[in-house]
Short mmCIF file of C-alpha atoms in Angstrom, two decimals:
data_model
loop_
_atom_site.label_atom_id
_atom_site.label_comp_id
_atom_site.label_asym_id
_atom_site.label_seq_id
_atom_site.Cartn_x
_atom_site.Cartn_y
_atom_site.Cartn_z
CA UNK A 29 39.08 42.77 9.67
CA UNK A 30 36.64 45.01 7.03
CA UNK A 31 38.59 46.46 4.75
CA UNK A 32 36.33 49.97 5.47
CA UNK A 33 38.39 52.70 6.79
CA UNK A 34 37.03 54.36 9.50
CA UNK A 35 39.54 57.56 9.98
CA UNK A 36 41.61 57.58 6.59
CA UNK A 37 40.69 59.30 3.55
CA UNK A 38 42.55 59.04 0.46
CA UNK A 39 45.49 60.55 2.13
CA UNK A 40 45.99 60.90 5.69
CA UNK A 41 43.08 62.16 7.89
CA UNK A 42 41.14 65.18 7.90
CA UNK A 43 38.56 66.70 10.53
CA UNK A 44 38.33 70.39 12.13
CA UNK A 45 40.62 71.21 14.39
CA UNK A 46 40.39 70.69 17.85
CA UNK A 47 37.18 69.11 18.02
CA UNK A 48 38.15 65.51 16.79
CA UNK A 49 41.84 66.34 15.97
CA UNK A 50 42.64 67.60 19.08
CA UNK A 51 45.72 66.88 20.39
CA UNK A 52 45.11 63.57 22.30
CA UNK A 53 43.89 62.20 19.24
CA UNK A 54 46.73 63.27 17.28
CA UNK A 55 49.19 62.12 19.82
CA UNK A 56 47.86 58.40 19.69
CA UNK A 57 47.71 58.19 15.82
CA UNK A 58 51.25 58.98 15.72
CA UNK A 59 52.13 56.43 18.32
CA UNK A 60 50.26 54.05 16.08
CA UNK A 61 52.04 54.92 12.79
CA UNK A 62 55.52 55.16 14.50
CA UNK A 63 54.98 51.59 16.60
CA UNK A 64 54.89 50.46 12.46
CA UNK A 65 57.71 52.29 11.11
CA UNK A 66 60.03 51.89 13.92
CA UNK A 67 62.68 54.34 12.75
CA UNK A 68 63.35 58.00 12.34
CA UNK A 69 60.46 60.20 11.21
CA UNK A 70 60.87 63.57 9.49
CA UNK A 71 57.56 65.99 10.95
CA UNK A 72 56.61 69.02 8.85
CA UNK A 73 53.45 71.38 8.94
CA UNK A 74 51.62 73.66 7.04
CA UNK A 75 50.87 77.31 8.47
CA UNK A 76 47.19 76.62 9.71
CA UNK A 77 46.92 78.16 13.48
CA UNK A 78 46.51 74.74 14.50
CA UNK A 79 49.44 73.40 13.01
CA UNK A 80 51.95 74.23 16.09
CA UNK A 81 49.54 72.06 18.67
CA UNK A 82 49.28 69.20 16.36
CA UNK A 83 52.59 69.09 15.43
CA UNK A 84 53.89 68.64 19.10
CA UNK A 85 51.36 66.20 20.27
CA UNK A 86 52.07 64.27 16.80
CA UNK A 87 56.29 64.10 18.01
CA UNK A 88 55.09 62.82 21.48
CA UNK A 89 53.22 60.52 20.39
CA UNK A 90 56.38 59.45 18.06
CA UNK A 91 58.75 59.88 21.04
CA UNK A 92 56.45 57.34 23.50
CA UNK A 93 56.66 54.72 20.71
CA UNK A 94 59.97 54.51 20.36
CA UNK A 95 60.87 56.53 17.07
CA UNK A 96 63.11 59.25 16.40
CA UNK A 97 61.91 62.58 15.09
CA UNK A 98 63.37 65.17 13.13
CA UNK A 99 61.44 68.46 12.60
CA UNK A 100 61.31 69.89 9.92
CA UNK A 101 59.69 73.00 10.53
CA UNK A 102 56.92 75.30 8.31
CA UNK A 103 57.54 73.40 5.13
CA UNK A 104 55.29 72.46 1.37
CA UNK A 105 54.11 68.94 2.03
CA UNK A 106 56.51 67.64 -1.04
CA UNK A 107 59.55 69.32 1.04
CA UNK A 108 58.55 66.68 3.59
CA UNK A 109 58.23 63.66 0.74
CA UNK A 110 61.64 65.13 -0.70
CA UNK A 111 63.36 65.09 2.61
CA UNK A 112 61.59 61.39 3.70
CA UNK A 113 63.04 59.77 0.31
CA UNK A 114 66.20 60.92 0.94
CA UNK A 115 67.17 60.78 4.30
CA UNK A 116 64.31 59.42 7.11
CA UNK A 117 62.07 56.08 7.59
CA UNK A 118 58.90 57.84 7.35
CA UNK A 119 56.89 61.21 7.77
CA UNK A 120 54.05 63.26 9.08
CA UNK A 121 52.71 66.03 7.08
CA UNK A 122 50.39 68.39 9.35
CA UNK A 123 48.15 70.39 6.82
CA UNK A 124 45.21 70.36 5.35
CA UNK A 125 46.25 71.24 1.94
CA UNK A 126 43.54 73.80 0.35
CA UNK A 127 40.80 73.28 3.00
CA UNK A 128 39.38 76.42 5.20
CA UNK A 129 41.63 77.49 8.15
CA UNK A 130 39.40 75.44 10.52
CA UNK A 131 40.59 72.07 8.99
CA UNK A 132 43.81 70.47 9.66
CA UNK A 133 44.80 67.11 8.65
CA UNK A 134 47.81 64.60 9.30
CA UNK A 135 49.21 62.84 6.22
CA UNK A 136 50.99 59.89 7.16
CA UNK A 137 54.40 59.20 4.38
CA UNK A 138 56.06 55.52 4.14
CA UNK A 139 59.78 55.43 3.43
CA UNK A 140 59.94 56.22 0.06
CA UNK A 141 57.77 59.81 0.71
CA UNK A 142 54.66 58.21 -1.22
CA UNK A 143 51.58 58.84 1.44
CA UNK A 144 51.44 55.02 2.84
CA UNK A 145 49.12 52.90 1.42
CA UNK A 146 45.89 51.46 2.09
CA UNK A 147 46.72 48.40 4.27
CA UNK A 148 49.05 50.18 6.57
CA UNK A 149 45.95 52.59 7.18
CA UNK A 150 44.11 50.01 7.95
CA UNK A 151 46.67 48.33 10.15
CA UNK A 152 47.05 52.11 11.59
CA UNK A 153 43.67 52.35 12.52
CA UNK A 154 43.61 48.84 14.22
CA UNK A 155 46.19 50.11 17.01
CA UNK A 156 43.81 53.11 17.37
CA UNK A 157 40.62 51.38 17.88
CA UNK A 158 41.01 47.70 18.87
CA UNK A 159 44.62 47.16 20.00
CA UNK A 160 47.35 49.35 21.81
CA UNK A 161 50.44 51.45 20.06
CA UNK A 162 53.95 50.40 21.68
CA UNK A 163 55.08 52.52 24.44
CA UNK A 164 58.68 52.15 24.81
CA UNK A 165 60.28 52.05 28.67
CA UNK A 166 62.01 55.36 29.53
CA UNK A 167 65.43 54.40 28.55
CA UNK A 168 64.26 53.87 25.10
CA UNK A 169 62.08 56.95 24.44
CA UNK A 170 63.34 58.55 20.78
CA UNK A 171 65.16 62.15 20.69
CA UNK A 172 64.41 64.89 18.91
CA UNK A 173 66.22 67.03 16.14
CA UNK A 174 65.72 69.87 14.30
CA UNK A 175 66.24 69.97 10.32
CA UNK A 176 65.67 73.69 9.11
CA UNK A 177 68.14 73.50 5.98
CA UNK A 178 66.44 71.02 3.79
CA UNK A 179 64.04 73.49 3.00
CA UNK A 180 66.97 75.17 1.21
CA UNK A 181 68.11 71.73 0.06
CA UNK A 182 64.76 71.09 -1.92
CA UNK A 183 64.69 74.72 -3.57
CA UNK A 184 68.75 73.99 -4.85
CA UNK A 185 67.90 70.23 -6.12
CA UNK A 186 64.64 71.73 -7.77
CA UNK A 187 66.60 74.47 -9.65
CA UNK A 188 69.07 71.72 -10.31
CA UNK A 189 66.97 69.98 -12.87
CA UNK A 190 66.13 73.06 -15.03
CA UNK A 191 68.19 75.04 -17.22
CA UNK A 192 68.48 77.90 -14.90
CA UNK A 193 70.55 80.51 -17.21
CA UNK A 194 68.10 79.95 -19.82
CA UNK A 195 65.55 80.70 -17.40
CA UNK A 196 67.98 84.21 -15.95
CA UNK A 197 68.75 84.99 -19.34
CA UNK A 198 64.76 85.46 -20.22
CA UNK A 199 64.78 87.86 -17.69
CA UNK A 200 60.79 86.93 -17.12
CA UNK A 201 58.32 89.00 -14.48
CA UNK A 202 56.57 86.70 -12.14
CA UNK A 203 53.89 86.96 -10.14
CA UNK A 204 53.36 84.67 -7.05
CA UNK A 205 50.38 84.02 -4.49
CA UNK A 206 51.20 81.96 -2.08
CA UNK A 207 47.84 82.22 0.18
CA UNK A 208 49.95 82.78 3.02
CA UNK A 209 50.28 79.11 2.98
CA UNK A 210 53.96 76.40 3.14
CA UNK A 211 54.62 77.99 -0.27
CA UNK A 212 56.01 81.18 1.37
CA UNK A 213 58.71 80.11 2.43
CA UNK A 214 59.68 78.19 -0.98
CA UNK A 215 58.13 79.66 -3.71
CA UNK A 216 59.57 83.24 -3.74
CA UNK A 217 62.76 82.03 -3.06
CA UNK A 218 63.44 79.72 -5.93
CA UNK A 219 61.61 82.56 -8.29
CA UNK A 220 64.20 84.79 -7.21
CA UNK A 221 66.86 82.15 -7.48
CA UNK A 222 66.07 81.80 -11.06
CA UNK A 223 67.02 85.27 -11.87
CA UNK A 224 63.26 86.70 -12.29
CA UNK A 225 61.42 89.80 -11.57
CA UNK A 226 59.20 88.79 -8.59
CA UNK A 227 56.53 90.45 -7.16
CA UNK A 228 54.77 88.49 -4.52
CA UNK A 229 50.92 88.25 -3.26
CA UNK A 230 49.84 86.78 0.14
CA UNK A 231 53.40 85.23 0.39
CA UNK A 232 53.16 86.51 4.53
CA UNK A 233 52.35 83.12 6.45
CA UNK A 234 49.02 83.31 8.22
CA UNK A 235 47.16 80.52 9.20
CA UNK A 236 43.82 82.91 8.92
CA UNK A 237 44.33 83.32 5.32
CA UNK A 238 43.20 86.94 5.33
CA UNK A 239 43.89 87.11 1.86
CA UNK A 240 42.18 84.70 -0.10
CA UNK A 241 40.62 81.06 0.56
CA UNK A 242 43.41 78.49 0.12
CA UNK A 243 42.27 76.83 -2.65
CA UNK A 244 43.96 77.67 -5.63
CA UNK A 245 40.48 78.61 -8.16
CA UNK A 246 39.55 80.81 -10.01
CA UNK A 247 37.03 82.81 -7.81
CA UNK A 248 39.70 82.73 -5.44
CA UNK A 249 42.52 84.26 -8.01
CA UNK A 250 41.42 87.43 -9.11
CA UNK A 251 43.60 89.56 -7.19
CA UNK A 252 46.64 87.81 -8.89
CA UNK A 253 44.91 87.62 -12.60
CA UNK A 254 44.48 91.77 -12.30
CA UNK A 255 48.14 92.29 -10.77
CA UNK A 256 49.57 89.99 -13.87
CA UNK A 257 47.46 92.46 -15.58
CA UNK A 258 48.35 95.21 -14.46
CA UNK A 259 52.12 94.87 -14.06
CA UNK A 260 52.34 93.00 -17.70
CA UNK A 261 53.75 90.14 -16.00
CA UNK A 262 54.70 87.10 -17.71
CA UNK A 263 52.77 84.61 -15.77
CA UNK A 264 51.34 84.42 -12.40
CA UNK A 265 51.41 81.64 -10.12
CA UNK A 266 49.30 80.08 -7.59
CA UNK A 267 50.05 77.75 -4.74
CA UNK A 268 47.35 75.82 -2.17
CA UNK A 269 47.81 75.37 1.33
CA UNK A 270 50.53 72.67 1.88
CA UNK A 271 52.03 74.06 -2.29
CA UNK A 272 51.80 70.66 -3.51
CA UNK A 273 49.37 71.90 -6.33
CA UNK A 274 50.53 75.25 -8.91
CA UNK A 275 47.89 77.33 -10.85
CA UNK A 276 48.95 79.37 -13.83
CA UNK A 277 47.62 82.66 -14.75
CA UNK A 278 48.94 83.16 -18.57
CA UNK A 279 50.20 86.74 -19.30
CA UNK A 280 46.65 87.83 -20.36
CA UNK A 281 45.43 86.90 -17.10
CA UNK A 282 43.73 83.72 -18.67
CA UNK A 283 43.55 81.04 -16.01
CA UNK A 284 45.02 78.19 -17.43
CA UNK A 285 42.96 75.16 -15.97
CA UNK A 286 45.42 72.29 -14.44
CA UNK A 287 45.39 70.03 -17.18
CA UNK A 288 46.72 72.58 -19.57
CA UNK A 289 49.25 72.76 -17.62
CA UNK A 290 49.89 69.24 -17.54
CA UNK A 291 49.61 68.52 -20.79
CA UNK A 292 52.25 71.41 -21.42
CA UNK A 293 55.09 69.61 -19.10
CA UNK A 294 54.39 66.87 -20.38
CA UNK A 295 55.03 67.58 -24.03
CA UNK A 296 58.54 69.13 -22.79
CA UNK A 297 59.30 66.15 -20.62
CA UNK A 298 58.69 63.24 -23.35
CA UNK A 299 60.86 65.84 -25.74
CA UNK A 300 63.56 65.97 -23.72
CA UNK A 301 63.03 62.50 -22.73
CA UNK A 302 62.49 60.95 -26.26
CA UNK A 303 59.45 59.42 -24.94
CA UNK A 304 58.55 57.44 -21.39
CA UNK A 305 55.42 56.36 -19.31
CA UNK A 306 53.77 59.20 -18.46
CA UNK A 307 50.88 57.99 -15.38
CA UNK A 308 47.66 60.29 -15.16
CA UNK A 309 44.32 58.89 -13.97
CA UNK A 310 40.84 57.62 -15.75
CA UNK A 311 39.68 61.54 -14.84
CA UNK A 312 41.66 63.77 -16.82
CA UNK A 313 42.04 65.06 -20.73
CA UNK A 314 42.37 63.02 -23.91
CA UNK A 315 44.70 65.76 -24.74
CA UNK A 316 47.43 63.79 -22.56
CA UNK A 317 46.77 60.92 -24.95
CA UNK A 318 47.32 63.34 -27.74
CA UNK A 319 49.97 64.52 -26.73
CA UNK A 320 51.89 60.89 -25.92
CA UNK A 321 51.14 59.83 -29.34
CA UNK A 322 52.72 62.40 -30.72
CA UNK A 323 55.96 62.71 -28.86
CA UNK A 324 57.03 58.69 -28.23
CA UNK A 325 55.08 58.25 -24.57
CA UNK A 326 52.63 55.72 -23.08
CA UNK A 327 50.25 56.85 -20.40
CA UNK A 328 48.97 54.25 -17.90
CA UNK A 329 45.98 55.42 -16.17
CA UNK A 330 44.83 54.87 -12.41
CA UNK A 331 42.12 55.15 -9.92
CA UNK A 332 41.46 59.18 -9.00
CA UNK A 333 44.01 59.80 -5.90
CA UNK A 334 47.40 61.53 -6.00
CA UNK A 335 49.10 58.54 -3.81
CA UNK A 336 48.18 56.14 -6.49
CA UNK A 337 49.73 57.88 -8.94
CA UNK A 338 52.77 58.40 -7.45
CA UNK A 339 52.85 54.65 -6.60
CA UNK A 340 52.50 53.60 -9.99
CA UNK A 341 55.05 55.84 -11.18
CA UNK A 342 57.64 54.16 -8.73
CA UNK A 343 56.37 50.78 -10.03
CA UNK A 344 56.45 51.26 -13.60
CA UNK A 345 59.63 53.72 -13.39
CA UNK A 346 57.41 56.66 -15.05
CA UNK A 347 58.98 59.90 -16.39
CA UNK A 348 55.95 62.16 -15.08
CA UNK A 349 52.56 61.91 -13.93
CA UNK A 350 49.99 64.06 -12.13
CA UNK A 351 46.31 65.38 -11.88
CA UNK A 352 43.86 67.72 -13.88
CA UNK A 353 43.69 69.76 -10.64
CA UNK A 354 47.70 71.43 -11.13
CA UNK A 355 49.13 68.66 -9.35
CA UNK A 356 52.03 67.37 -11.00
CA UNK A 357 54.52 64.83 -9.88
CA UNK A 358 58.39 64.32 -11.12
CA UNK A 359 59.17 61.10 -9.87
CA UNK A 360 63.13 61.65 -10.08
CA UNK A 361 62.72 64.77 -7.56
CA UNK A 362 59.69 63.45 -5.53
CA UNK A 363 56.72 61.02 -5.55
CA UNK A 364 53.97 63.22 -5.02
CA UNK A 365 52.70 66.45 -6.37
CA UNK A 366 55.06 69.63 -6.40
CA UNK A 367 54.51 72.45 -7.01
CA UNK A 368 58.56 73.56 -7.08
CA UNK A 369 59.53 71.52 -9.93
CA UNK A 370 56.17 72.41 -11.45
CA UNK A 371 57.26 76.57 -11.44
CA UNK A 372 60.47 76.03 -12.17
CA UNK A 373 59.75 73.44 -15.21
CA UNK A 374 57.19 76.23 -16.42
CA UNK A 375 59.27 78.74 -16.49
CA UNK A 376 61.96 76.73 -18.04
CA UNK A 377 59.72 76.05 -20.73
CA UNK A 378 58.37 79.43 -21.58
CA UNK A 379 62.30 80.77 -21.40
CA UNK A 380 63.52 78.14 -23.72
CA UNK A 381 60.44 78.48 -26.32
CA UNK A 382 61.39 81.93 -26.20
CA UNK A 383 57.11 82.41 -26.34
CA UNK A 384 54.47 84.04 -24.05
CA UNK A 385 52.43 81.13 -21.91
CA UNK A 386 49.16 81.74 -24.12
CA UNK A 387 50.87 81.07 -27.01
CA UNK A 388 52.03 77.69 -26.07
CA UNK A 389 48.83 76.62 -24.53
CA UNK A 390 47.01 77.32 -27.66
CA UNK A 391 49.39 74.98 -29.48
CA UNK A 392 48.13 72.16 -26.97
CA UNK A 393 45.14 69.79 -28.56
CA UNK A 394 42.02 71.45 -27.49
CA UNK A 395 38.96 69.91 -25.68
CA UNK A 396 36.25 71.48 -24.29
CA UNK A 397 35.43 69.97 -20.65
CA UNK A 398 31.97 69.60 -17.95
CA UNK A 399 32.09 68.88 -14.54
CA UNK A 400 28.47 68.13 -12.39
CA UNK A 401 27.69 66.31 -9.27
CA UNK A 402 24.50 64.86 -7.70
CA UNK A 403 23.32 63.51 -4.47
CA UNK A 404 23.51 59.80 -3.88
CA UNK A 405 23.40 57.54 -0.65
CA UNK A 406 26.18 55.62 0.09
CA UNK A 407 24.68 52.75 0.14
CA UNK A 408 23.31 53.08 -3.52
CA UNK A 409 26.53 54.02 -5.05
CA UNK A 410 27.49 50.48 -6.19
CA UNK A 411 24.12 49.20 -7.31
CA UNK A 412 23.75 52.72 -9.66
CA UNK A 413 27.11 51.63 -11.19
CA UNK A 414 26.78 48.39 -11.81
CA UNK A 415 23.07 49.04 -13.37
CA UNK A 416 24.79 52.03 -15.65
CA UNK A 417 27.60 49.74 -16.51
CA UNK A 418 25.28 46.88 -17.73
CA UNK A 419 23.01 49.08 -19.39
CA UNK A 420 25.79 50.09 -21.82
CA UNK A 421 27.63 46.80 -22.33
CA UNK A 422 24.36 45.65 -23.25
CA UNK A 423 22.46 48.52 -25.46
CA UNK A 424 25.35 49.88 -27.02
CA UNK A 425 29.26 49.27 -28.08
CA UNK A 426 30.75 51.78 -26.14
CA UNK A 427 33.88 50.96 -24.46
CA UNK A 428 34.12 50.85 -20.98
CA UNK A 429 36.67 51.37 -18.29
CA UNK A 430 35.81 50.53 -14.73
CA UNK A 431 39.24 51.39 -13.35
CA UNK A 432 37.57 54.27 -10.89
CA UNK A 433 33.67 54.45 -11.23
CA UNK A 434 32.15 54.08 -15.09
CA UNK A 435 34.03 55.90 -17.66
CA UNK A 436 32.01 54.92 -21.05
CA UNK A 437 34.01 56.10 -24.21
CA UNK A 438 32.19 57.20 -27.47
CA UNK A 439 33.96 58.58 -30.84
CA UNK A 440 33.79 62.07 -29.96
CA UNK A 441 34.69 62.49 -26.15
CA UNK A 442 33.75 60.16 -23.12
CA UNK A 443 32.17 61.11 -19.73
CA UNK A 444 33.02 59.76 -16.15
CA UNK A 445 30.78 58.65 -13.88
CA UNK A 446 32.38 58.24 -9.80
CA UNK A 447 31.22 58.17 -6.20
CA UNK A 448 32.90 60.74 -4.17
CA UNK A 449 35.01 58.54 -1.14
CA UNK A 450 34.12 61.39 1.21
CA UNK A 451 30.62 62.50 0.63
CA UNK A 452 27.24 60.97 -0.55
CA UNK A 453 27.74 62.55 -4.07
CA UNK A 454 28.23 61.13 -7.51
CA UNK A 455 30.85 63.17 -9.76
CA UNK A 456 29.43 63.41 -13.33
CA UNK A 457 32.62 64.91 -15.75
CA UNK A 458 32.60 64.88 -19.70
CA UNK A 459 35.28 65.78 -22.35
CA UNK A 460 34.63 66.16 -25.74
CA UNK A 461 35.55 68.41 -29.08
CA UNK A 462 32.70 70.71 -28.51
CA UNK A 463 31.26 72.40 -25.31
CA UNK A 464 27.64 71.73 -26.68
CA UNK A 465 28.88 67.61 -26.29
CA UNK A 466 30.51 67.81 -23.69
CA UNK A 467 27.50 69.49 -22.08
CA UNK A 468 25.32 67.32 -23.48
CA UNK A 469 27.66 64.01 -22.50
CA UNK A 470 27.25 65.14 -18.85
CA UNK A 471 23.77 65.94 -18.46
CA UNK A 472 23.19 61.91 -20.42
CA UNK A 473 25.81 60.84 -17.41
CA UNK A 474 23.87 62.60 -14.87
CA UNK A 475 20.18 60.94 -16.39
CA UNK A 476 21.89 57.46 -16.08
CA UNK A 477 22.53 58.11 -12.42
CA UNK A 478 18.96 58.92 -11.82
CA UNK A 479 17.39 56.64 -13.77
CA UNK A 480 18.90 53.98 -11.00
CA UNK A 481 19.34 55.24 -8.03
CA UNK A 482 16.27 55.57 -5.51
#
């Protein structure tokens, strides 16, 4: 069997609606996860217009093959992780996190919530392809049941795990844009739980997104940075689609880029903690180091891909981990980004440092950060690295780390060099203490990947 996937990306699978995921297709990949997990499976979705189609066909397709489903209604895929972890076998996730309303995606969750890993995709994809899912005679066909309050459930354990009177007594204004996405139906609730003044943008679900694109950037944000503005709000906060991922807008209507924010938790975590493993991966800011060093922690780094964080934080019992891209993960709430925890840790943090979110991000080290990308075949992608990687063990003494791609590391910064798992694309990214390096860094990355490929 090749170990080459040929639905899966790096978390569940991901086409247009109703052209390849239609529902027949959906239907028999859930029969083929559920004739693995033999058990009861928790279904959520997203609010995409497609959601409702794919979310039936995927608890047929569950029912034929013996399982047991509970639905879980329009809920944040972490709601779904939180709710898998603590009370079902396994889980589908319908959503296509910060991808155009035409997408829609199924993300497939093993017992412990973690999306399930790479062999069981593979195994997965066997049924599909070259084998047959069980179908169960009549008599054992699995029932249905309906879950709406764990919704709630996740909000209360969230709020749980903060100081929430230090959080009411700061009596901070809040703005939240939900992109009409799963965050609706958390986000403003657990704002208002926390005793702030809310006022709420796109927060009506609509799986057109009439208000802004889904994904949480800065092009796509200015409506909230103007109403933080405006309003002289203390922050403003941004979901994605499936609110797994949280932008921050500071109270100058900065955008705070996600691994500001990270490195901000994280310094409160290992304080509170008095140290712990914090897992990030080989893409994101030396300022995580930094900030480790400083405060008693030891950060393992992985391969680029939420799951694998999340995995090694089970493995190695982490205290916190996540992504540059505002996708942080608490591994005592849920293994896998959340963007809950995330608001309610934030605002935890600016109540109980009694100081305005600028102001503690300019305390954080600073670094100054290029991203690029190029074209590359496929089928080049592991002869360029391999040349790039020789080149440097042999011409210079530049440490390497081949965890994910070629990340070379020099005295003042490093750069990252990866292939893309989804399109023929290299991703060129560079950190250093000035912009001029870091700019620099990246275009010398990008040169190195031309120099070799064809």
């Amino acid at each position: 069997m090749s170990d080459k996937k040929r639905l899966f990306g790096t978390f569940g699978v991901r086409r247009t609606a109703n052209d390849v995921l239609t529902p027949e297709f959906a239907s028999r990949l859930a029969a083929c996860y559920g004739s693995l997990i033999k058990g009861t499976v928790a279904v959520g979705g997203d609010t995409r217009t497609s959601t409702p189609m794919l979310k039936e066909a995927v608890k047929a397709g569950l029912l034929s093959s013996g399982c047991d489903v509970v639905d879980l209604g329009i809920i944040p895929t972490p709601g779904v992780q939180y709710a898998v972890r603590k009370y079902y076998d396994g889980g589908v996730m319908i959503t296509a996190s910060h991808n155009p309303p035409k997408y829609n995606g199924l993300k497939f969750l093993d017992e412990y919530g973690i999306g399930i890993p790479d062999e069981m995709d593979l195994a997965i994809e066997k049924l599909y392809f070259d084998e047959e899912p069980t179908r169960v005679p009549f008599s054992e066909i699995g029932q249905i049941y309906h879950n709406s309050k764990v919704i709630e459930e996740y909000v209360d354990e969230a709020i749980s795990k903060v100081d929430g009177d230090a959080i009411r007594e700061a009596n901070l204004k809040v703005v939240v844009d939900c992109g009409s996405g799963a965050g609706c139906f958390t986000a403003p609730y657990l704002i208002q739980k926390l005793g702030c003044e809310l006022t709420t943008l796109n927060c009506q679900a609509d799986g057109f997104f009439p208000g802004r694109d889904p994904e949480p950037i800065e092009e796509n944000l200015q409506e909230l940075i103007s109403v933080v503005k405006e309003l002289n709000a203390d922050i403003g906060l941004a979901h994605d689609g499936d609110a797994d991922r949280t932008i921050c807008i500071d109270e100058k209507g900065n955008f705070v880029l996600g691994d500001k924010t990270f490195t901000l938790v994280e310094k409160q975590m290992l304080k509170e903690n008095n140290g712990g493993t914090i897992v990030t991966t080989v893409a994101t800011s030396q300022a995580i180091y930094d900030v480790a060093d400083e405060y008693g922690g030891n950060v393992i780094a992985t391969a680029v891909g939420d799951l694998l964080v999340a995995r090694k934080l089970k493995d190695e019992d982490g205290l916190f981990g996540g992504e540059e891209n505002g996708g942080l993960i608490f591994p005592d709430f849920v293994y896998g980004r959340d963007a809950v925890m995330t608001v309610a840790k934030i605002l935890e943090i600016i109540a109980k440092e009694k100081k305005p979110l600028s102001e503690l991000v300019s305390e954080l080290p600073v670094y100054y950060a290029k991203k690029m990308k190029i074209e590359c075949p496929d089928d080049q992608k592991e002869m360029v690295m391999s040349s790039i990687a020789k080149e440097i063990k042999e011409t210079t003494d530049f440490e390497l780390d081949l965890t994910d791609g070629v990340k070379i590391l020099k005295e003042d910064g490093w750069v990252i060099i990866r292939p893309s798992g989804t399109e023929p694309i290299f991703r060129c990214f560079a950190e250093s203490d000035s912009q001029q390096k870091a700019d620099e860094m990246t275009d010398w990355g990008i040169g190195l990947i031309k120099k070799y490929k064809e």
